[in-house]
Short mmCIF file of C-alpha atoms in Angstrom, two decimals:
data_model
loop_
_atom_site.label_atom_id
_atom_site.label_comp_id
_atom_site.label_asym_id
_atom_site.label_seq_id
_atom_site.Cartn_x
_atom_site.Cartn_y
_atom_site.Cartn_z
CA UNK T 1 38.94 108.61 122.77
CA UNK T 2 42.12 107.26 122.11
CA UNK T 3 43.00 105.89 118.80
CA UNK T 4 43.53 102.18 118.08
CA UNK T 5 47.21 101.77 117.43
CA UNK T 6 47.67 98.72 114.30
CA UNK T 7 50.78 97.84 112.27
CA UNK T 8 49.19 99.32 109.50
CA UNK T 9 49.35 103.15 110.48
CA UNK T 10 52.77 102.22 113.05
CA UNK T 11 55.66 104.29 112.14
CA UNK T 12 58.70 102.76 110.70
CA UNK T 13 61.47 104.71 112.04
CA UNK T 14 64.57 101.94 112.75
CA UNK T 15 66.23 102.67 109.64
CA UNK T 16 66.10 98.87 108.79
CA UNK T 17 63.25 96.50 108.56
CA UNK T 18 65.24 94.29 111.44
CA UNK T 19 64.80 96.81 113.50
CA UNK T 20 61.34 97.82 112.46
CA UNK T 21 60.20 94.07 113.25
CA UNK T 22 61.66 95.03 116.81
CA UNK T 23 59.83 97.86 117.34
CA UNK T 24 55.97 96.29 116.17
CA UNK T 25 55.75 95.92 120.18
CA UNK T 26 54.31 100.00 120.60
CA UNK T 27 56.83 100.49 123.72
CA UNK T 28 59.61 98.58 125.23
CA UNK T 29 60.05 100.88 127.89
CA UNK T 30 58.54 102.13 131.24
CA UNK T 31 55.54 99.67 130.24
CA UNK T 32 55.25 97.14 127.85
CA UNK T 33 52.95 96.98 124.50
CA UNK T 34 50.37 96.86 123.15
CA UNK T 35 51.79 94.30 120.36
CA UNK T 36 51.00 95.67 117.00
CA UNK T 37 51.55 91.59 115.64
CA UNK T 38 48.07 90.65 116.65
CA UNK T 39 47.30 88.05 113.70
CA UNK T 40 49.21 86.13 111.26
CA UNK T 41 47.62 88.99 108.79
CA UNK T 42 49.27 91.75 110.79
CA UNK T 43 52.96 89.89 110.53
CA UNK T 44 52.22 89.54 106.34
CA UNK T 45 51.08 93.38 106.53
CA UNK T 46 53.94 94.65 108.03
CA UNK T 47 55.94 92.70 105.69
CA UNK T 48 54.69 94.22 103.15
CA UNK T 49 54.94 97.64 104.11
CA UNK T 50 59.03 97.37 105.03
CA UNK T 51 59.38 95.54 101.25
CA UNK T 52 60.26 92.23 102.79
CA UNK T 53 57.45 90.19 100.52
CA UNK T 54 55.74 91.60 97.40
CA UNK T 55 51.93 92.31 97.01
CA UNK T 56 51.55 88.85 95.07
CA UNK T 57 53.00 86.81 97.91
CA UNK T 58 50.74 88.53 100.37
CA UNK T 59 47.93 87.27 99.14
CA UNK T 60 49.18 83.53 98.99
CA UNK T 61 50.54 84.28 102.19
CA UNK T 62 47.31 85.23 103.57
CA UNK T 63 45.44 82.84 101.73
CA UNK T 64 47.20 79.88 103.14
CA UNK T 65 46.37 81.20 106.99
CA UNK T 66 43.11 81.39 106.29
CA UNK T 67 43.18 77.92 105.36
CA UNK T 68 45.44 76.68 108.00
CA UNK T 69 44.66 78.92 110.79
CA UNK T 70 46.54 76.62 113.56
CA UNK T 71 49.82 76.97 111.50
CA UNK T 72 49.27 80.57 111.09
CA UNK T 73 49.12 80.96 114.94
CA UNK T 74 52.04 78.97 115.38
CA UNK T 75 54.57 81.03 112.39
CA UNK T 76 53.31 84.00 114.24
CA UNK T 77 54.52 82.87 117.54
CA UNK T 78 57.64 82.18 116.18
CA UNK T 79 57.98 85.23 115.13
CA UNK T 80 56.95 87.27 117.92
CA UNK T 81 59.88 84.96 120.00
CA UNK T 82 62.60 86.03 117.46
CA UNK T 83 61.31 89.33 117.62
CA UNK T 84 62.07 89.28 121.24
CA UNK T 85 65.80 87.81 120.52
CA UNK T 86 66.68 90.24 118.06
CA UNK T 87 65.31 92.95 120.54
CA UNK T 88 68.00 91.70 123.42
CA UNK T 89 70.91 90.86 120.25
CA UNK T 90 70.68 94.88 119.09
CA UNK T 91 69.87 96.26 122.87
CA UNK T 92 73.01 94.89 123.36
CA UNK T 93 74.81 96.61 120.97
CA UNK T 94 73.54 99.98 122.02
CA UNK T 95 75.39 99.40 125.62
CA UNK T 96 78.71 98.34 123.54
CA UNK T 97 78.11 94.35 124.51
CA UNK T 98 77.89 91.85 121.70
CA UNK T 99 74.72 90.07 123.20
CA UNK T 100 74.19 86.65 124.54
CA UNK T 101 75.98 83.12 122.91
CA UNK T 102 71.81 81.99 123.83
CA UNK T 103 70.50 84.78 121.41
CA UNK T 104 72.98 84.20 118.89
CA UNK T 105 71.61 80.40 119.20
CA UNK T 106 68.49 81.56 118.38
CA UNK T 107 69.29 83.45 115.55
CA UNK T 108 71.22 81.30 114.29
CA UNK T 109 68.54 78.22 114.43
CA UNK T 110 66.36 80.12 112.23
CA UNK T 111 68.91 80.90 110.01
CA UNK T 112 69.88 76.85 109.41
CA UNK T 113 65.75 76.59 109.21
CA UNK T 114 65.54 79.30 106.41
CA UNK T 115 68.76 78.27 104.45
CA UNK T 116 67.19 75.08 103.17
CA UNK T 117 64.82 77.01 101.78
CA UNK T 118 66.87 79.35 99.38
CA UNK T 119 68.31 79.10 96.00
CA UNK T 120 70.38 80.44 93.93
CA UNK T 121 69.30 81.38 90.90
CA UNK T 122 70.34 82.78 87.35
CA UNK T 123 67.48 85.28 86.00
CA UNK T 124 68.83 87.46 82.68
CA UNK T 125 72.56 86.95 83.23
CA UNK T 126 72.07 87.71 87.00
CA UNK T 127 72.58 85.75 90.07
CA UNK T 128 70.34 86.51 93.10
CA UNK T 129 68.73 84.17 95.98
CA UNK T 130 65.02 83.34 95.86
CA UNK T 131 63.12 80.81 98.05
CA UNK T 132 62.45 77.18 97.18
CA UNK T 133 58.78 77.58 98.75
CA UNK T 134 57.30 81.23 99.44
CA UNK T 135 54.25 80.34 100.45
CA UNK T 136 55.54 78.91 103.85
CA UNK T 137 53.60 80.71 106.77
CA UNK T 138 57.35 81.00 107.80
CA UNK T 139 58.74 82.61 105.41
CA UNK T 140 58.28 86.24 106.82
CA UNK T 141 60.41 85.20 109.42
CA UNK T 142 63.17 83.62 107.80
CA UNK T 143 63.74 86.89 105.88
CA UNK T 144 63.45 88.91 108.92
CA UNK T 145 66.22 86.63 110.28
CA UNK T 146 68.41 87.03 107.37
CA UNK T 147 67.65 90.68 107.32
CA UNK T 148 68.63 90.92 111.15
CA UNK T 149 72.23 88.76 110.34
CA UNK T 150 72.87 90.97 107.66
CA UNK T 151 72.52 93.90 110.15
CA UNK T 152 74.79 92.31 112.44
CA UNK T 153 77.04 91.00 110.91
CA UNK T 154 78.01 94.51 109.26
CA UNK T 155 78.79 96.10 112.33
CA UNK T 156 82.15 97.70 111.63
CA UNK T 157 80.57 98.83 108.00
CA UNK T 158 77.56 101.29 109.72
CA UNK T 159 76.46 103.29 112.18
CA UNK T 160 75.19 102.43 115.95
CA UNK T 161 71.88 100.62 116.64
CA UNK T 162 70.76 103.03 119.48
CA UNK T 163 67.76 102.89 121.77
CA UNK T 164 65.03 105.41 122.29
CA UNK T 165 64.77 107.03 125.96
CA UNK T 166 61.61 108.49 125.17
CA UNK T 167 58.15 108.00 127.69
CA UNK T 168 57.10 104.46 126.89
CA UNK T 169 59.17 103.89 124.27
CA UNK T 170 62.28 101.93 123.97
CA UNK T 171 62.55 101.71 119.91
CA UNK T 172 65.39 100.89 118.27
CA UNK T 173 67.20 103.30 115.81
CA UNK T 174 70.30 103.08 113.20
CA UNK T 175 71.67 106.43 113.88
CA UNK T 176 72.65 108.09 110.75
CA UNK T 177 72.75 111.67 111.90
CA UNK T 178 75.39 113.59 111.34
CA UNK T 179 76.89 114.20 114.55
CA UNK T 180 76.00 110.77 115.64
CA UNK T 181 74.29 111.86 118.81
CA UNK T 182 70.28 111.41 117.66
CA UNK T 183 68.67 110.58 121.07
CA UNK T 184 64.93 109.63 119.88
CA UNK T 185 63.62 107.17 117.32
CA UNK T 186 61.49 110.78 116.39
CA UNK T 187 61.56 114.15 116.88
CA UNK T 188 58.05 114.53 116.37
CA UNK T 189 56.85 112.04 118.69
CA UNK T 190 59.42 110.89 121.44
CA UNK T 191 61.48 114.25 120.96
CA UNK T 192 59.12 116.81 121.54
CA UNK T 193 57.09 115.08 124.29
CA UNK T 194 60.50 114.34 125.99
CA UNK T 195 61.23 118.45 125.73
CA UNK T 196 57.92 119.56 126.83
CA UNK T 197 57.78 116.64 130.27
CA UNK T 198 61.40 118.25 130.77
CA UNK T 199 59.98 121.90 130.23
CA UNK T 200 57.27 121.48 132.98
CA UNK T 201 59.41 119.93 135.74
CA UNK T 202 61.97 122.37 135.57
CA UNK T 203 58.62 124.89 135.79
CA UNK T 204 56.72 122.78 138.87
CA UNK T 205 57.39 124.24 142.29
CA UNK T 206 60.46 123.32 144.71
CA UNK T 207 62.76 122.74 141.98
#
């Protein structure tokens, strides 16, 4: 029997939680899903997991959907459809384009949505941003979005966004290795099923 795929067990392998919000659909590639984002509790989850929210907000977080399940629905929506922009913005970059002045749009909508919800503020001689109202059902997605500008916007500062050309994959990557060459969002997964497919067709008869 095959196992149940959720966001809780899914493997974060992008190398940034922008890119690990991309890849919460389980392949891109050759098919499409299954969507790991099936409630508003698996968007808060994943949030958690990639250090985007903190264990106390959570549980607001999740309190508040319970209580508002329409909203819930609808912030999850929202963020499945930026999910989907940022996935075109950074496939873009990994064919040396700059993506879409529609995607950038987009972005950039939810950015001007989420900025009128941050402060500045002065904690023990520090400065550092914090949110007017973190118990919005949206407020997963307007750090997501900031995340994801903050990726983007530090292009010429870090290495390539790359795609994985694995079976049914299609995840997206920062590639830090050395050479600059890595090919598969894993080696354990994508890698060595890629080697072993390649292994048996050079094997098969007539080739």
């Amino acid at each position: 029997m095959n196992q149940v795929k959720t966001i809780a067990a899914a493997r974060l392998v992008g190398g940034h939680p922008a890119l690990d919000f991309v890849n919460t659909v389980d392949a891109w590639r050759d098919r499409w899903g299954p969507d790991l984002l099936v409630s508003y509790g698996d968007l808060v989850t994943w949030a958690l997991r990639v250090d985007l929210i903190d264990s106390a907000l959570s549980v607001r977080l999740l309190h508040r959907a319970d209580t508002e399940p329409a909203e819930a629905e609808a912030a999850l929506l929202r963020a499945r459809s930026l999910r989907t922009t940022l996935r075109d913005l950074f496939l873009a970059e990994t064919m040396g384009e700059t993506g879409s002045e529609e995607n950038a749009a987009r972005l950039d909508a939810v950015l001007q949505d989420a900025n009128r919800r941050r402060e500045l503020r002065l904690i023990a001689g520090t400065f550092e941003w914090g949110w007017r109202d973190d118990n919005d059902l949206d407020t997963v997605l307007h750090r997501i979005a900031f995340a994801a500008a903050e990726l983007l916007t530090s292009r010429n500062e870090r290495r390539d966004v790359r795609e994985c050309h694995g079976i049914n994959c299609g995840w997206l990557f920062l590639d830090t290795s050395r050479g600059g060459r890595r090919q598969w969002c894993s080696e354990e997964a994508c890698g060595i099923h890629m080697r072993v497919r390649r292994f048996r067709e050079k094997g098969s008869p007539g080739t």
